[in-house]
DNA sequence: ATTGAGACCTGTCGGC
DNA sequence: TGCCGACAGGTCTCAA
């Protein structure tokens, strides 16, 4: 998409979790997509108009790319065969069709005026990128200072660290050997200095995400082998740990952990 | 101000 | 086989 122009934008449903912004297609058509970026779980497309197209896949969203839709198209506006959950189709000047599909419609599409990104509710208070230079044990401890909620809930809070979801929050806690039940404030000493667990947890978050990205880019990669997620009742994979993975609910989300090696 | 529960919407899976 | 409830990788709103 980068460098291409939005030749035609087809909106097949008026909104996802929220309605699309006014004149959505009109504000995109004719603009060039200058660059694509990501912040947390948000995909950001910078437009030649100065606006930014902000997208989120929610829980069930996906983007399908047909690189040569222009040539193979047989009269259908959507390019290739349309699914009933294909909500938006971007037809690019390059001939590519980019389709946003989201059965559950928890996704987001928004247009943010020039200079307003930092004030956007989704991005205004978002925390550091876990794989960026600003995130380490010290940053994690600072973000957790004074938080009375559980560590697991804190990791899901996008203001603490950007982009972690329910699976990798459990995975990182297990790799770090830290209990999801622990109070978030215990990452720091009363004076705000990081405790050892904060360094281990920050390192585990980086490790777990890098590993997931590496695996996702392997075409042959099939079933994910998680450390704890969705493994209730199975053996802990930690070396020399004989524990059994347990599952329980924390603020409405499933948490998986090993009671034997996570403290 | 912070926190957890409930809501949003559709699909899938396991149990009966 | 078919029905039904439970559950799902996220985020927002609301009330305590």
mmCIF file of C-alpha atoms (C1' of nucleotides) in Angstrom:
data_model
loop_
_atom_site.group_PDB
_atom_site.id
_atom_site.type_symbol
_atom_site.label_atom_id
_atom_site.label_comp_id
_atom_site.label_asym_id
_atom_site.label_seq_id
_atom_site.Cartn_x
_atom_site.Cartn_y
_atom_site.Cartn_z
ATOM 1 C CA UNK A 1 0.000 0.000 0.000
ATOM 2 C CA UNK A 2 2.852 2.372 0.783
ATOM 3 C CA UNK A 3 3.327 4.783 -2.077
ATOM 4 C CA UNK A 4 0.036 3.819 -3.724
ATOM 5 C CA UNK A 5 -3.102 5.913 -4.016
ATOM 6 C CA UNK A 6 -6.557 4.934 -2.765
ATOM 7 C CA UNK A 7 -8.328 4.579 -6.109
ATOM 8 C CA UNK A 8 -11.616 3.435 -4.632
ATOM 9 C CA UNK A 9 -12.828 2.668 -1.121
ATOM 10 C CA UNK A 10 -15.805 0.354 -0.776
ATOM 11 C CA UNK A 11 -17.624 0.396 2.551
ATOM 12 C CA UNK A 12 -19.922 -2.589 2.860
ATOM 13 C CA UNK A 13 -21.113 -1.904 6.381
ATOM 14 C CA UNK A 14 -21.439 1.364 8.273
ATOM 15 C CA UNK A 15 -18.953 0.814 11.039
ATOM 16 C CA UNK A 16 -17.414 -1.853 13.243
ATOM 17 C CA UNK A 17 -17.378 -1.334 17.003
ATOM 18 C CA UNK A 18 -18.204 2.292 16.257
ATOM 19 C CA UNK A 19 -19.493 3.987 13.130
ATOM 20 C CA UNK A 20 -16.875 4.992 10.585
ATOM 21 C CA UNK A 21 -15.949 8.688 10.597
ATOM 22 C CA UNK A 22 -17.974 11.006 8.373
ATOM 23 C CA UNK A 23 -17.227 10.805 4.658
ATOM 24 C CA UNK A 24 -14.809 7.933 5.323
ATOM 25 C CA UNK A 25 -14.407 6.819 1.710
ATOM 26 C CA UNK A 26 -14.304 10.405 0.424
ATOM 27 C CA UNK A 27 -11.453 11.370 2.735
ATOM 28 C CA UNK A 28 -9.407 8.393 1.532
ATOM 29 C CA UNK A 29 -10.080 8.300 -2.196
ATOM 30 C CA UNK A 30 -7.464 10.140 -4.220
ATOM 31 C CA UNK A 31 -4.993 10.302 -1.312
ATOM 32 C CA UNK A 32 -1.651 8.595 -1.373
ATOM 33 C CA UNK A 33 -0.645 6.333 1.488
ATOM 34 C CA UNK A 34 2.743 7.732 2.429
ATOM 35 C CA UNK A 35 3.813 5.274 5.135
ATOM 36 C CA UNK A 36 2.517 2.488 7.348
ATOM 37 C CA UNK A 37 3.402 2.277 11.016
ATOM 38 C CA UNK A 38 2.281 0.355 14.079
ATOM 39 C CA UNK A 39 1.759 1.570 17.630
ATOM 40 C CA UNK A 40 0.693 -1.045 20.155
ATOM 41 C CA UNK A 41 -2.104 -2.967 18.471
ATOM 42 C CA UNK A 42 -2.956 -0.080 16.161
ATOM 43 C CA UNK A 43 -1.981 0.052 12.505
ATOM 44 C CA UNK A 44 -1.414 3.625 11.303
ATOM 45 C CA UNK A 45 -1.414 4.760 7.691
ATOM 46 C CA UNK A 46 -0.137 8.282 7.004
ATOM 47 C CA UNK A 47 -2.024 9.917 4.157
ATOM 48 C CA UNK A 48 -0.985 12.649 1.737
ATOM 49 C CA UNK A 49 -3.842 14.760 3.125
ATOM 50 C CA UNK A 50 -2.107 14.897 6.510
ATOM 51 C CA UNK A 51 -4.720 12.671 8.101
ATOM 52 C CA UNK A 52 -3.896 9.280 9.586
ATOM 53 C CA UNK A 53 -5.961 6.186 8.955
ATOM 54 C CA UNK A 54 -6.041 4.251 12.233
ATOM 55 C CA UNK A 55 -7.000 0.571 12.242
ATOM 56 C CA UNK A 56 -7.348 -2.126 14.887
ATOM 57 C CA UNK A 57 -8.184 -5.770 14.224
ATOM 58 C CA UNK A 58 -10.030 -6.329 17.482
ATOM 59 C CA UNK A 59 -10.263 -10.009 18.352
ATOM 60 C CA UNK A 60 -11.288 -11.507 15.044
ATOM 61 C CA UNK A 61 -10.119 -9.069 12.378
ATOM 62 C CA UNK A 62 -7.803 -9.794 9.490
ATOM 63 C CA UNK A 63 -6.547 -8.043 6.370
ATOM 64 C CA UNK A 64 -6.414 -9.840 3.061
ATOM 65 C CA UNK A 65 -4.269 -8.583 0.223
ATOM 66 C CA UNK A 66 -4.884 -9.420 -3.393
ATOM 67 C CA UNK A 67 -1.888 -7.930 -5.179
ATOM 68 C CA UNK A 68 -3.326 -8.155 -8.646
ATOM 69 C CA UNK A 69 -7.026 -7.588 -8.128
ATOM 70 C CA UNK A 70 -7.183 -5.106 -11.011
ATOM 71 C CA UNK A 71 -6.257 -7.724 -13.575
ATOM 72 C CA UNK A 72 -8.276 -10.635 -12.232
ATOM 73 C CA UNK A 73 -11.381 -8.705 -11.298
ATOM 74 C CA UNK A 74 -14.524 -9.793 -13.025
ATOM 75 C CA UNK A 75 -16.876 -6.900 -12.513
ATOM 76 C CA UNK A 76 -17.240 -7.217 -8.752
ATOM 77 C CA UNK A 77 -16.443 -4.071 -6.823
ATOM 78 C CA UNK A 78 -14.819 -6.055 -4.045
ATOM 79 C CA UNK A 79 -12.246 -7.660 -6.290
ATOM 80 C CA UNK A 80 -12.123 -11.329 -5.388
ATOM 81 C CA UNK A 81 -14.920 -13.320 -3.794
ATOM 82 C CA UNK A 82 -16.547 -11.324 -0.990
ATOM 83 C CA UNK A 83 -17.127 -12.838 2.413
ATOM 84 C CA UNK A 84 -20.044 -11.586 4.453
ATOM 85 C CA UNK A 85 -17.583 -10.155 6.975
ATOM 86 C CA UNK A 86 -15.564 -8.195 4.402
ATOM 87 C CA UNK A 87 -16.453 -4.753 5.729
ATOM 88 C CA UNK A 88 -14.083 -2.439 3.846
ATOM 89 C CA UNK A 89 -12.144 -2.863 0.612
ATOM 90 C CA UNK A 90 -9.337 -0.514 -0.419
ATOM 91 C CA UNK A 91 -8.633 -0.634 -4.127
ATOM 92 C CA UNK A 92 -5.180 0.840 -4.619
ATOM 93 C CA UNK A 93 -3.707 2.516 -7.706
ATOM 94 C CA UNK A 94 -1.160 -0.323 -7.817
ATOM 95 C CA UNK A 95 -3.954 -2.760 -8.663
ATOM 96 C CA UNK A 96 -3.951 -4.312 -5.195
ATOM 97 C CA UNK A 97 -7.166 -4.863 -3.258
ATOM 98 C CA UNK A 98 -6.819 -4.735 0.525
ATOM 99 C CA UNK A 99 -9.815 -6.178 2.370
ATOM 100 C CA UNK A 100 -10.623 -5.677 6.037
ATOM 101 C CA UNK A 101 -12.525 -8.700 7.349
ATOM 102 C CA UNK A 102 -13.853 -8.883 10.911
ATOM 103 C CA UNK A 103 -16.587 -11.380 11.866
ATOM 104 C CA UNK A 104 -16.969 -10.139 15.397
ATOM 105 C CA UNK A 105 -16.738 -6.454 14.517
ATOM 106 C CA UNK A 106 -14.646 -5.545 17.532
ATOM 107 C CA UNK A 107 -12.205 -3.819 15.192
ATOM 108 C CA UNK A 108 -11.756 -0.089 14.668
ATOM 109 C CA UNK A 109 -11.237 2.210 11.706
ATOM 110 C CA UNK A 110 -10.837 5.910 12.234
ATOM 111 C CA UNK A 111 -9.420 8.958 10.516
ATOM 112 C CA UNK A 112 -7.368 11.269 12.691
ATOM 113 C CA UNK A 113 -6.727 14.857 11.559
ATOM 114 C CA UNK A 114 -3.179 16.138 11.239
ATOM 115 C CA UNK A 115 -1.470 16.595 14.593
ATOM 116 C CA UNK A 116 -4.256 14.970 16.569
ATOM 117 C CA UNK A 117 -2.766 11.486 16.977
ATOM 118 C CA UNK A 118 -1.341 12.171 20.426
ATOM 119 C CA UNK A 119 -4.769 13.378 21.519
ATOM 120 C CA UNK A 120 -6.603 10.367 20.108
ATOM 121 C CA UNK A 121 -8.241 8.481 22.993
ATOM 122 C CA UNK A 122 -6.688 5.208 21.883
ATOM 123 C CA UNK A 123 -3.146 6.515 21.623
ATOM 124 C CA UNK A 124 -2.971 9.453 23.989
ATOM 125 C CA UNK A 125 -2.095 7.491 27.115
ATOM 126 C CA UNK A 126 -0.579 4.405 25.510
ATOM 127 C CA UNK A 127 2.558 3.020 27.151
ATOM 128 C CA UNK A 128 6.003 2.267 25.731
ATOM 129 C CA UNK A 129 6.631 -0.184 22.914
ATOM 130 C CA UNK A 130 7.843 -3.377 24.604
ATOM 131 C CA UNK A 131 10.518 -3.958 21.944
ATOM 132 C CA UNK A 132 11.628 -0.337 21.922
ATOM 133 C CA UNK A 133 14.494 1.284 23.824
ATOM 134 C CA UNK A 134 12.200 2.886 26.425
ATOM 135 C CA UNK A 135 10.953 -0.350 27.900
ATOM 136 C CA UNK A 136 12.890 -2.189 30.596
ATOM 137 C CA UNK A 137 12.506 -3.295 34.210
ATOM 138 C CA UNK A 138 12.759 0.276 35.403
ATOM 139 C CA UNK A 139 9.989 1.472 33.094
ATOM 140 C CA UNK A 140 7.791 -1.451 34.065
ATOM 141 C CA UNK A 141 8.314 -0.847 37.773
ATOM 142 C CA UNK A 142 7.553 2.851 37.388
ATOM 143 C CA UNK A 143 4.327 2.123 35.514
ATOM 144 C CA UNK A 144 3.285 -0.349 38.227
ATOM 145 C CA UNK A 145 4.090 1.874 41.188
ATOM 146 C CA UNK A 146 1.085 2.271 43.424
ATOM 147 C CA UNK A 147 -1.105 -0.057 41.362
ATOM 148 C CA UNK A 148 -3.232 -2.214 43.642
ATOM 149 C CA UNK A 149 -4.458 -4.431 40.838
ATOM 150 C CA UNK A 150 -2.890 -7.774 39.860
ATOM 151 C CA UNK A 151 0.193 -7.952 37.659
ATOM 152 C CA UNK A 152 -1.761 -9.796 35.001
ATOM 153 C CA UNK A 153 -4.358 -7.021 34.828
ATOM 154 C CA UNK A 154 -1.572 -4.427 34.774
ATOM 155 C CA UNK A 155 0.087 -6.099 31.774
ATOM 156 C CA UNK A 156 -3.204 -5.957 29.887
ATOM 157 C CA UNK A 157 -3.460 -2.236 30.618
ATOM 158 C CA UNK A 158 -2.144 -0.628 27.415
ATOM 159 C CA UNK A 159 -0.930 2.379 29.438
ATOM 160 C CA UNK A 160 1.594 0.183 31.252
ATOM 161 C CA UNK A 161 3.037 -1.398 28.126
ATOM 162 C CA UNK A 162 1.651 -1.246 24.588
ATOM 163 C CA UNK A 163 0.522 -4.263 22.646
ATOM 164 C CA UNK A 164 0.389 -7.125 25.128
ATOM 165 C CA UNK A 165 -2.768 -9.207 25.004
ATOM 166 C CA UNK A 166 -4.251 -11.959 27.095
ATOM 167 C CA UNK A 167 -2.121 -14.757 25.666
ATOM 168 C CA UNK A 168 1.283 -13.094 25.908
ATOM 169 C CA UNK A 169 0.567 -11.593 29.319
ATOM 170 C CA UNK A 170 0.200 -15.143 30.676
ATOM 171 C CA UNK A 171 3.165 -16.355 28.654
ATOM 172 C CA UNK A 172 5.508 -13.610 29.842
ATOM 173 C CA UNK A 173 4.554 -14.083 33.498
ATOM 174 C CA UNK A 174 5.303 -17.774 33.231
ATOM 175 C CA UNK A 175 8.668 -17.252 31.535
ATOM 176 C CA UNK A 176 9.603 -14.745 34.242
ATOM 177 C CA UNK A 177 8.474 -17.090 37.018
ATOM 178 C CA UNK A 178 6.192 -14.409 38.416
ATOM 179 C CA UNK A 179 2.683 -15.057 39.683
ATOM 180 C CA UNK A 180 -0.175 -13.373 37.796
ATOM 181 C CA UNK A 181 -1.865 -12.851 41.172
ATOM 182 C CA UNK A 182 0.925 -10.704 42.538
ATOM 183 C CA UNK A 183 0.041 -7.110 43.193
ATOM 184 C CA UNK A 184 1.421 -4.884 40.444
ATOM 185 C CA UNK A 185 2.916 -2.458 42.950
ATOM 186 C CA UNK A 186 5.336 -5.170 44.128
ATOM 187 C CA UNK A 187 7.404 -4.617 40.964
ATOM 188 C CA UNK A 188 8.916 -1.586 42.660
ATOM 189 C CA UNK A 189 10.344 -0.780 46.073
ATOM 190 C CA UNK A 190 8.527 1.926 48.042
ATOM 191 C CA UNK A 191 10.979 4.453 46.618
ATOM 192 C CA UNK A 192 10.129 3.376 43.073
ATOM 193 C CA UNK A 193 13.208 1.303 42.268
ATOM 194 C CA UNK A 194 12.681 -1.890 40.268
ATOM 195 C CA UNK A 195 12.742 -5.197 42.110
ATOM 196 C CA UNK A 196 14.444 -8.193 40.423
ATOM 197 C CA UNK A 197 11.086 -9.508 39.239
ATOM 198 C CA UNK A 198 10.544 -6.356 37.182
ATOM 199 C CA UNK A 199 13.745 -6.933 35.214
ATOM 200 C CA UNK A 200 12.890 -10.573 34.674
ATOM 201 C CA UNK A 201 9.351 -9.732 33.601
ATOM 202 C CA UNK A 202 10.404 -6.977 31.199
ATOM 203 C CA UNK A 203 12.978 -9.315 29.640
ATOM 204 C CA UNK A 204 10.378 -12.092 29.423
ATOM 205 C CA UNK A 205 7.906 -9.785 27.640
ATOM 206 C CA UNK A 206 10.527 -8.932 25.021
ATOM 207 C CA UNK A 207 11.515 -12.552 24.619
ATOM 208 C CA UNK A 208 7.980 -13.862 24.274
ATOM 209 C CA UNK A 209 7.025 -11.224 21.691
ATOM 210 C CA UNK A 210 10.197 -11.606 19.620
ATOM 211 C CA UNK A 211 9.676 -15.342 19.621
ATOM 212 C CA UNK A 212 6.042 -14.996 18.538
ATOM 213 C CA UNK A 213 6.974 -12.635 15.702
ATOM 214 C CA UNK A 214 9.748 -14.947 14.505
ATOM 215 C CA UNK A 215 7.400 -17.909 14.464
ATOM 216 C CA UNK A 216 4.561 -16.011 12.805
ATOM 217 C CA UNK A 217 6.839 -15.182 9.887
ATOM 218 C CA UNK A 218 7.650 -18.853 9.247
ATOM 219 C CA UNK A 219 5.304 -20.073 6.518
ATOM 220 C CA UNK A 220 5.454 -23.672 7.716
ATOM 221 C CA UNK A 221 4.625 -22.763 11.275
ATOM 222 C CA UNK A 222 1.335 -24.328 12.354
ATOM 223 C CA UNK A 223 0.178 -24.951 15.898
ATOM 224 C CA UNK A 224 1.563 -22.535 18.435
ATOM 225 C CA UNK A 225 3.086 -24.266 21.387
ATOM 226 C CA UNK A 226 2.366 -21.939 24.224
ATOM 227 C CA UNK A 227 4.019 -22.291 27.603
ATOM 228 C CA UNK A 228 0.754 -22.011 29.531
ATOM 229 C CA UNK A 229 -2.028 -20.482 27.431
ATOM 230 C CA UNK A 230 -4.911 -22.932 26.827
ATOM 231 C CA UNK A 231 -2.965 -25.712 28.558
ATOM 232 C CA UNK A 232 -5.075 -26.166 31.697
ATOM 233 C CA UNK A 233 -4.391 -29.535 33.326
ATOM 234 C CA UNK A 234 -1.238 -30.166 31.294
ATOM 235 C CA UNK A 235 2.322 -30.404 32.591
ATOM 236 C CA UNK A 236 4.417 -27.307 33.126
ATOM 237 C CA UNK A 237 7.170 -27.037 30.516
ATOM 238 C CA UNK A 238 9.671 -25.401 32.861
ATOM 239 C CA UNK A 239 12.736 -27.610 33.357
ATOM 240 C CA UNK A 240 12.583 -29.631 36.556
ATOM 241 C CA UNK A 241 9.107 -28.331 37.397
ATOM 242 C CA UNK A 242 6.482 -31.011 38.005
ATOM 243 C CA UNK A 243 3.631 -28.513 38.203
ATOM 244 C CA UNK A 244 0.281 -28.615 36.435
ATOM 245 C CA UNK A 245 -1.027 -25.606 34.515
ATOM 246 C CA UNK A 246 -4.045 -23.997 36.156
ATOM 247 C CA UNK A 247 -6.595 -21.592 34.816
ATOM 248 C CA UNK A 248 -8.638 -18.974 36.625
ATOM 249 C CA UNK A 249 -10.379 -15.714 35.849
ATOM 250 C CA UNK A 250 -8.911 -12.264 36.468
ATOM 251 C CA UNK A 251 -11.024 -9.208 35.669
ATOM 252 C CA UNK A 252 -13.091 -11.299 33.323
ATOM 253 C CA UNK A 253 -10.198 -12.809 31.353
ATOM 254 C CA UNK A 254 -8.725 -16.299 31.554
ATOM 255 C CA UNK A 255 -5.305 -16.521 33.143
ATOM 256 C CA UNK A 256 -3.132 -19.634 32.778
ATOM 257 C CA UNK A 257 -0.186 -20.234 35.095
ATOM 258 C CA UNK A 258 1.879 -22.781 36.955
ATOM 259 C CA UNK A 259 1.395 -22.512 40.722
ATOM 260 C CA UNK A 260 4.682 -24.351 41.306
ATOM 261 C CA UNK A 261 7.128 -22.121 39.435
ATOM 262 C CA UNK A 262 5.400 -18.749 39.445
ATOM 263 C CA UNK A 263 5.683 -16.786 42.695
ATOM 264 C "C1'" DA B 1 -8.745 8.019 40.496
ATOM 265 C "C1'" DT B 2 -8.657 3.236 40.185
ATOM 266 C "C1'" DT B 3 -10.727 -1.041 39.572
ATOM 267 C "C1'" DG B 4 -13.631 -4.893 38.010
ATOM 268 C "C1'" DA B 5 -17.925 -6.260 35.767
ATOM 269 C "C1'" DG B 6 -20.625 -6.049 31.902
ATOM 270 C "C1'" DA B 7 -21.429 -4.985 27.133
ATOM 271 C "C1'" DC B 8 -20.413 -5.134 22.376
ATOM 272 C "C1'" DC B 9 -21.004 -9.185 18.150
ATOM 273 C "C1'" DT B 10 -20.433 -13.551 15.905
ATOM 274 C "C1'" DG B 11 -18.460 -18.055 15.556
ATOM 275 C "C1'" DT B 12 -16.971 -22.470 17.421
ATOM 276 C "C1'" DC B 13 -16.760 -26.228 20.367
ATOM 277 C "C1'" DG B 14 -18.057 -29.594 23.854
ATOM 278 C "C1'" DG B 15 -21.669 -31.812 26.312
ATOM 279 C "C1'" DC B 16 -26.076 -33.716 26.431
ATOM 280 C "C1'" DT C 1 -27.578 -34.938 14.349
ATOM 281 C "C1'" DG C 2 -29.097 -30.939 16.726
ATOM 282 C "C1'" DC C 3 -29.537 -27.784 20.335
ATOM 283 C "C1'" DC C 4 -27.559 -24.879 23.997
ATOM 284 C "C1'" DG C 5 -24.488 -22.780 26.898
ATOM 285 C "C1'" DA C 6 -19.747 -21.470 27.582
ATOM 286 C "C1'" DC C 7 -16.108 -19.287 25.770
ATOM 287 C "C1'" DA C 8 -12.996 -16.555 22.538
ATOM 288 C "C1'" DG C 9 -6.501 -13.412 21.099
ATOM 289 C "C1'" DG C 10 -9.896 -6.388 22.869
ATOM 290 C "C1'" DT C 11 -11.526 -2.214 24.532
ATOM 291 C "C1'" DC C 12 -15.022 0.928 26.203
ATOM 292 C "C1'" DT C 13 -18.354 2.452 29.688
ATOM 293 C "C1'" DC C 14 -20.179 2.538 33.973
ATOM 294 C "C1'" DA C 15 -20.740 2.079 38.872
ATOM 295 C "C1'" DA C 16 -18.641 1.058 43.211
#
